[in-house]
Amino acid sequence: MSAALARRRIEALYREESRRIYASLIRLLGDMQLAEEALQEAFRAALEQWPESGIPDNPRAWLVSAGRFKAIDALRRQSRHRDKLDQIGDALMAEAPDPADLADNALEDDRLRLIFTCCHPALAEPARVALTLREVCDLSTEAIASAFLVPVPTLAQRIVRAKAKIRDAAIAFEVPAGAALEERLQTVLQVIYLLYNEGYSSSRGAELGAPELVREAVRLAELLLELLPHAETRGLLALMLLQESRRATRTDAAGDLVLLADQDRERWDRELIARGEALVTAALRAGGHGPYALQAAIAAVHAGAPSFDATDWREIVGLYDLLLALSPSPVIELNRAVAVGMRDGPAAGEALVAELAAEGALDRYHLLHAARADFLRQLGRSGEALAAYRRALELAQQAPEQRFLAGRIAALEGAAPENRHRPVE
């Protein structure tokens, strides 16, 4: 095998499997920092060996095994870690069977264990989410800070303190049972959905989303549903499947954004829609449902509409009213405002979005400014629309959204001669 081909395969494995391998190494080594170092050493070994020996039949298991033995060797070479080696060395060497002897799909799902560990109630809730997104999803500290609108140093400190808490409190690397499982469920659902959102619509970058993150989020939700068939677990999985059913139509051949109103509904994945609708029905009938089931119900209304114009906006607004009562947030208020604008006209929608803008909580949320700009454009208030579109473009981090917003600006500038030569700020 050529070195170039081996490198491409290893790079793909790193993108798609590194966090799963990392989670398995945490289980085997009992230490996050040691597991991170072992992960890097395992991939370094693969880069050195695979061009000569070829890709193993079970590459993920090979990497887990290589990382484990690299960590053991490192501990043995460092006398200052002798005490730690005495505690874990025999257990590591006696671990049976060797992960390299297992098929990739036979390894325990350590990533789900890692999520529950990171969501332990001993950790503050903001730290749980930040730690899980960093350790499980491999999002950068900068990306997580941007998503939560907090300074990078603040976010970094949360992660450092959370890791120290897990180490010092000897928090078990396990999926809990009984009441402990229920206790952590909401945070775990939140983290899985945040993982899905990063895959569905990346917080920044050249692409609209990352399909491998979507697949992982759906896989984890399916595992969680088997473990705990709760209404909200069904709701979350339904929501992701219904949103994912539209993936093929969200961008055109050039990778540019296609709005919901312009998507080809014939290309929506009807199998995913059917699965999602069945899960929504089960979640709502079961009782005890919450925000995810209600969001899934909203997505089901969109999925069931034969056309954009035939969408039942009255039902969607009603569902948003229920959602706001259950889980109030500025983003849900914004989504409701857009739905009201679709039901009652752009003036009603713009008034609600303007109220939200005045409150300031979403000032750095580009979709607020984009929504207001769109209502203003429909109302013929081109100057105000341009200012709002420019603000949205200034805040947008994703290339397809940036191109879309720039296109809106260019169209408005072309329609208004006095603005034609005004630069985008």
XYZ file of C-alpha atoms in Angstrom:
425
model
C 0.000 0.000 0.000
C 1.303 3.449 -0.858
C 2.140 5.834 1.967
C -0.265 8.430 0.525
C -3.182 5.986 0.478
C -2.438 4.810 4.013
C -2.239 8.405 5.239
C -5.636 9.249 3.698
C -7.197 6.212 5.350
C -5.658 7.096 8.702
C -6.815 10.708 8.412
C -10.359 9.494 7.687
C -10.217 7.168 10.684
C -9.060 10.028 12.877
C -11.939 12.231 11.761
C -14.576 9.548 12.124
C -13.354 7.311 14.955
C -10.840 9.138 17.139
C -13.292 10.097 19.887
C -14.677 6.565 20.069
C -11.123 5.248 20.365
C -10.363 7.910 22.971
C -13.382 6.837 25.027
C -12.254 3.203 24.947
C -8.778 4.243 26.048
C -10.244 6.131 28.996
C -12.019 2.949 30.077
C -8.806 0.954 29.770
C -6.439 3.515 31.279
C -8.655 5.295 33.782
C -7.227 8.738 33.039
C -8.304 11.344 30.445
C -4.872 12.897 29.950
C -3.161 9.526 29.635
C -5.840 8.411 27.158
C -5.354 11.542 25.025
C -1.602 10.926 24.852
C -2.201 7.242 24.062
C -4.577 8.210 21.244
C -1.948 10.383 19.596
C 0.694 7.664 19.986
C -1.627 5.056 18.454
C -2.206 7.137 15.328
C 1.507 7.915 15.123
C 2.194 4.161 15.185
C -0.370 3.628 12.445
C 1.334 6.229 10.254
C 4.634 4.410 10.721
C 3.423 0.826 10.313
C 0.396 0.683 8.032
C 2.136 1.795 4.809
C 4.305 -1.338 5.166
C 1.979 -3.817 6.854
C -1.321 -2.701 5.328
C -4.565 -1.625 6.995
C -5.596 -4.110 9.726
C -8.897 -5.934 9.379
C -10.148 -4.205 12.528
C -8.468 -0.765 12.442
C -10.321 0.751 15.392
C -9.549 -2.222 17.627
C -5.907 -2.127 16.465
C -5.652 1.538 17.429
C -7.223 0.945 20.860
C -4.787 -1.889 21.521
C -1.778 0.095 20.262
C -2.740 3.092 22.388
C -3.102 0.940 25.486
C 0.334 -0.638 25.117
C 1.955 2.694 24.262
C 0.554 4.108 27.511
C 1.824 1.151 29.534
C 5.283 1.527 28.008
C 5.289 5.253 28.789
C 4.374 4.622 32.423
C 7.105 2.060 32.790
C 9.709 4.457 31.440
C 8.781 7.145 33.949
C 9.820 6.176 37.441
C 7.927 9.078 38.945
C 4.720 7.316 37.879
C 5.679 4.095 39.669
C 2.854 4.405 42.192
C 0.306 4.869 39.473
C 1.753 1.961 37.524
C 1.469 -0.244 40.592
C -2.222 0.607 40.766
C -3.160 0.084 37.129
C -0.365 -1.765 35.378
C -1.403 -5.300 36.256
C -5.025 -4.559 35.386
C -4.044 -3.114 32.015
C -1.884 -6.074 31.112
C -4.479 -8.573 32.290
C -7.315 -6.927 30.357
C -8.912 -9.731 28.380
C -9.556 -10.128 25.596
C -7.055 -7.889 23.868
C -9.076 -5.214 22.004
C -7.080 -6.048 18.866
C -8.720 -9.486 18.842
C -12.224 -8.020 18.732
C -14.192 -6.819 15.731
C -14.698 -3.057 15.722
C -18.412 -3.429 16.400
C -17.756 -5.826 19.290
C -16.048 -3.173 21.399
C -18.281 -1.813 24.134
C -19.843 1.536 23.375
C -17.448 3.534 25.484
C -18.485 6.831 23.926
C -21.897 6.583 25.575
C -20.156 5.763 28.878
C -17.990 8.859 28.417
C -21.045 11.052 27.840
C -22.644 9.848 31.089
C -19.373 10.356 32.948
C -19.042 13.904 31.668
C -22.686 14.532 32.635
C -22.225 13.451 36.249
C -24.303 15.590 38.659
C -21.191 16.380 40.702
C -20.229 18.723 37.852
C -21.900 22.078 37.317
C -24.282 21.949 34.345
C -22.351 24.394 32.105
C -19.195 22.364 32.784
C -20.951 19.097 31.900
C -21.958 20.349 28.473
C -18.621 22.012 27.749
C -16.618 18.965 28.836
C -18.735 16.561 26.805
C -18.518 18.644 23.647
C -14.749 18.895 24.060
C -13.965 15.309 25.090
C -16.686 13.342 23.316
C -17.206 15.449 20.196
C -13.683 16.881 19.827
C -14.985 20.398 19.258
C -12.379 23.068 19.842
C -12.554 25.233 22.941
C -13.026 28.232 20.648
C -15.993 26.657 18.841
C -17.710 25.698 22.102
C -17.151 29.173 23.558
C -18.631 30.699 20.414
C -21.681 28.428 20.593
C -22.337 29.400 24.216
C -21.406 33.058 23.781
C -18.811 32.990 26.588
C -15.134 34.060 26.567
C -12.666 31.346 25.562
C -10.657 31.531 28.852
C -13.873 31.082 30.855
C -14.836 28.029 28.829
C -11.330 26.570 29.078
C -11.371 26.910 32.865
C -14.704 25.098 33.041
C -13.223 22.156 31.175
C -10.046 22.057 33.289
C -12.025 22.168 36.540
C -14.438 19.481 35.330
C -11.584 17.118 34.434
C -9.996 17.703 37.824
C -13.312 16.981 39.542
C -13.694 13.668 37.693
C -10.140 12.685 38.637
C -10.247 13.823 42.254
C -13.699 12.424 42.965
C -12.887 9.156 41.157
C -16.114 9.406 39.173
C -16.820 6.014 37.616
C -16.622 5.591 33.859
C -19.991 3.911 33.434
C -23.593 4.222 32.341
C -25.508 4.453 35.628
C -28.681 2.563 36.487
C -32.030 3.408 38.040
C -32.528 6.867 39.504
C -28.981 7.935 38.638
C -29.708 7.257 34.977
C -32.872 9.373 35.058
C -30.989 12.130 36.897
C -28.469 12.535 34.106
C -30.812 11.987 31.186
C -31.666 15.614 30.395
C -28.044 16.718 30.206
C -27.156 13.693 28.083
C -30.029 14.479 25.702
C -28.868 18.078 25.512
C -25.328 17.064 24.668
C -26.416 14.575 21.992
C -28.582 17.266 20.398
C -25.744 19.784 20.507
C -23.567 17.188 18.778
C -26.282 16.726 16.158
C -26.648 20.481 15.659
C -22.924 20.857 15.046
C -23.229 18.160 12.385
C -26.466 19.510 10.899
C -25.323 23.121 10.776
C -21.670 23.641 11.707
C -20.932 26.600 13.941
C -18.292 27.739 11.451
C -16.388 26.602 8.378
C -16.711 26.011 4.652
C -19.435 23.348 4.809
C -23.012 23.576 6.008
C -22.625 20.523 8.232
C -20.593 17.455 9.142
C -22.424 14.185 8.304
C -20.179 12.064 10.529
C -21.309 14.043 13.597
C -24.941 13.567 12.584
C -24.462 9.822 12.231
C -22.795 9.639 15.640
C -25.537 11.678 17.334
C -28.284 9.508 15.824
C -26.392 6.342 16.786
C -26.005 7.517 20.386
C -29.688 8.483 20.586
C -30.704 5.042 19.300
C -28.488 3.382 21.921
C -29.938 5.610 24.617
C -33.479 4.769 23.489
C -32.713 1.059 23.903
C -31.320 1.775 27.346
C -34.080 4.148 28.469
C -37.265 4.285 26.330
C -38.320 7.649 27.728
C -40.689 10.025 25.891
C -37.974 12.663 25.577
C -35.464 10.140 24.230
C -38.014 9.246 21.545
C -38.627 12.937 20.959
C -34.962 13.723 20.492
C -34.411 10.870 18.044
C -37.556 11.865 16.152
C -36.414 15.474 15.936
C -33.031 14.503 14.519
C -34.509 12.075 11.980
C -37.089 14.598 10.774
C -34.503 17.342 10.377
C -32.096 14.951 8.708
C -34.762 13.937 6.174
C -34.197 17.299 4.440
C -30.406 17.169 4.265
C -30.152 16.465 0.515
C -32.179 19.580 -0.316
C -30.619 22.110 2.082
C -27.872 23.081 -0.363
C -27.624 23.161 -4.139
C -24.952 21.582 -6.344
C -22.603 24.488 -5.609
C -23.003 24.086 -1.852
C -25.134 27.211 -1.489
C -27.966 27.432 1.005
C -31.509 26.570 -0.140
C -34.283 27.938 2.084
C -37.074 25.670 3.325
C -39.560 27.437 1.053
C -37.474 26.566 -2.018
C -36.524 22.969 -1.197
C -37.630 20.124 -3.473
C -39.898 18.124 -1.169
C -39.919 15.204 -3.571
C -36.304 14.620 -2.537
C -36.993 14.530 1.192
C -36.249 11.143 2.738
C -39.680 9.618 3.325
C -38.296 6.677 5.281
C -36.711 8.993 7.848
C -39.921 11.043 7.983
C -41.997 7.925 8.647
C -39.644 6.821 11.443
C -39.651 10.304 12.942
C -43.443 10.655 12.814
C -43.894 7.275 14.502
C -41.521 8.279 17.293
C -43.298 11.634 17.757
C -46.641 9.898 18.074
C -45.239 7.439 20.614
C -43.574 10.229 22.614
C -46.714 12.366 22.817
C -48.940 9.419 23.698
C -46.567 8.178 26.405
C -46.887 11.311 28.505
C -43.982 12.902 30.330
C -42.796 14.467 27.105
C -40.840 17.699 27.102
C -39.106 20.162 24.793
C -37.604 17.608 22.397
C -40.928 15.907 21.726
C -42.577 19.295 21.090
C -39.778 20.371 18.746
C -40.148 17.046 16.965
C -43.890 17.694 16.624
C -43.095 21.036 14.961
C -40.662 19.319 12.605
C -43.357 16.730 11.818
C -45.780 19.479 10.763
C -43.166 20.782 8.310
C -42.417 17.262 7.063
C -46.091 16.489 6.500
C -46.902 19.658 4.552
C -47.198 18.981 0.801
C -45.764 22.429 0.054
C -44.386 25.418 1.908
C -47.547 27.434 1.267
C -49.667 24.585 2.667
C -47.761 24.511 5.984
C -50.082 24.745 8.993
C -48.475 27.774 10.628
C -51.324 28.077 13.114
C -50.487 24.649 14.529
C -46.783 25.481 14.557
C -47.383 28.701 16.521
C -49.524 26.729 18.978
C -46.766 24.187 19.481
C -44.245 26.989 20.028
C -46.581 28.449 22.675
C -46.486 25.110 24.504
C -42.726 24.897 24.074
C -42.185 28.395 25.467
C -44.324 27.620 28.504
C -42.301 24.473 29.126
C -38.823 25.708 28.239
C -38.627 29.495 27.773
C -35.637 30.833 25.859
C -34.883 33.759 23.523
C -34.107 31.396 20.629
C -37.496 29.685 20.951
C -39.109 33.141 21.113
C -37.331 34.010 17.869
C -38.519 30.818 16.178
C -42.066 31.536 17.334
C -41.816 35.098 16.027
C -40.854 33.794 12.595
C -43.804 31.389 12.665
C -46.137 34.233 13.661
C -44.778 36.234 10.723
C -45.603 33.350 8.411
C -49.107 33.059 9.885
C -50.027 36.747 10.287
C -47.740 38.521 7.837
C -44.280 40.172 7.881
C -45.357 43.208 9.925
C -46.434 41.000 12.839
C -43.242 38.961 12.609
C -40.979 42.005 12.382
C -42.595 43.614 15.432
C -41.893 40.540 17.551
C -38.321 40.182 16.272
C -37.711 43.900 16.900
C -38.820 43.428 20.524
C -36.353 40.570 20.915
C -33.600 42.644 19.332
C -34.273 45.474 21.790
C -33.893 43.098 24.736
C -30.306 42.394 23.618
C -29.986 38.744 24.635
C -29.588 37.656 20.996
C -27.569 40.618 19.771
C -24.694 38.360 18.679
C -26.979 35.678 17.201
C -26.829 36.138 13.449
C -30.167 34.428 12.795
C -32.033 37.112 14.736
C -30.665 39.817 12.446
C -31.223 37.660 9.359
C -34.863 37.040 10.332
C -35.504 40.721 10.970
C -33.788 41.639 7.703
C -36.020 39.263 5.791
C -39.197 40.714 7.294
C -37.955 44.252 6.623
C -37.164 43.327 3.023
C -40.709 41.991 2.553
C -42.084 45.233 4.021
C -40.085 47.305 1.535
C -37.897 48.909 4.234
C -34.728 48.334 2.222
C -32.359 50.575 4.172
C -33.170 48.921 7.495
C -33.067 45.496 5.855
C -29.575 46.181 4.500
C -28.320 47.197 7.938
C -29.765 44.026 9.484
C -28.348 41.798 6.739
C -24.918 43.407 7.209
C -25.068 42.744 10.940
C -26.049 39.118 10.287
C -23.169 38.723 7.832
C -20.738 40.212 10.334
C -21.739 37.559 12.889
C -22.172 34.507 10.621
C -19.328 31.971 10.859
C -20.409 29.490 8.203
C -19.433 29.970 4.551
C -22.777 28.930 2.937
C -24.677 31.309 5.228
C -22.175 34.075 4.526
C -22.663 33.613 0.772
C -26.443 33.627 1.176
C -26.405 36.826 3.229
C -23.964 38.492 0.851
C -26.332 37.604 -1.985
C -29.256 39.218 -0.166
C -27.177 42.338 0.387
C -26.109 42.481 -3.251
C -29.711 42.088 -4.418
C -30.906 44.914 -2.180
C -28.005 47.156 -3.184
C -28.822 46.508 -6.829
C -32.439 47.469 -6.218
C -31.455 50.664 -4.381
C -29.054 52.847 -6.413
C -28.091 54.953 -3.403
C -26.751 51.828 -1.713
C -25.105 50.235 -4.714
C -21.560 51.241 -3.838
C -21.792 50.995 -0.103
C -19.303 48.386 1.184
C -20.313 45.477 3.386
C -19.210 46.375 6.907
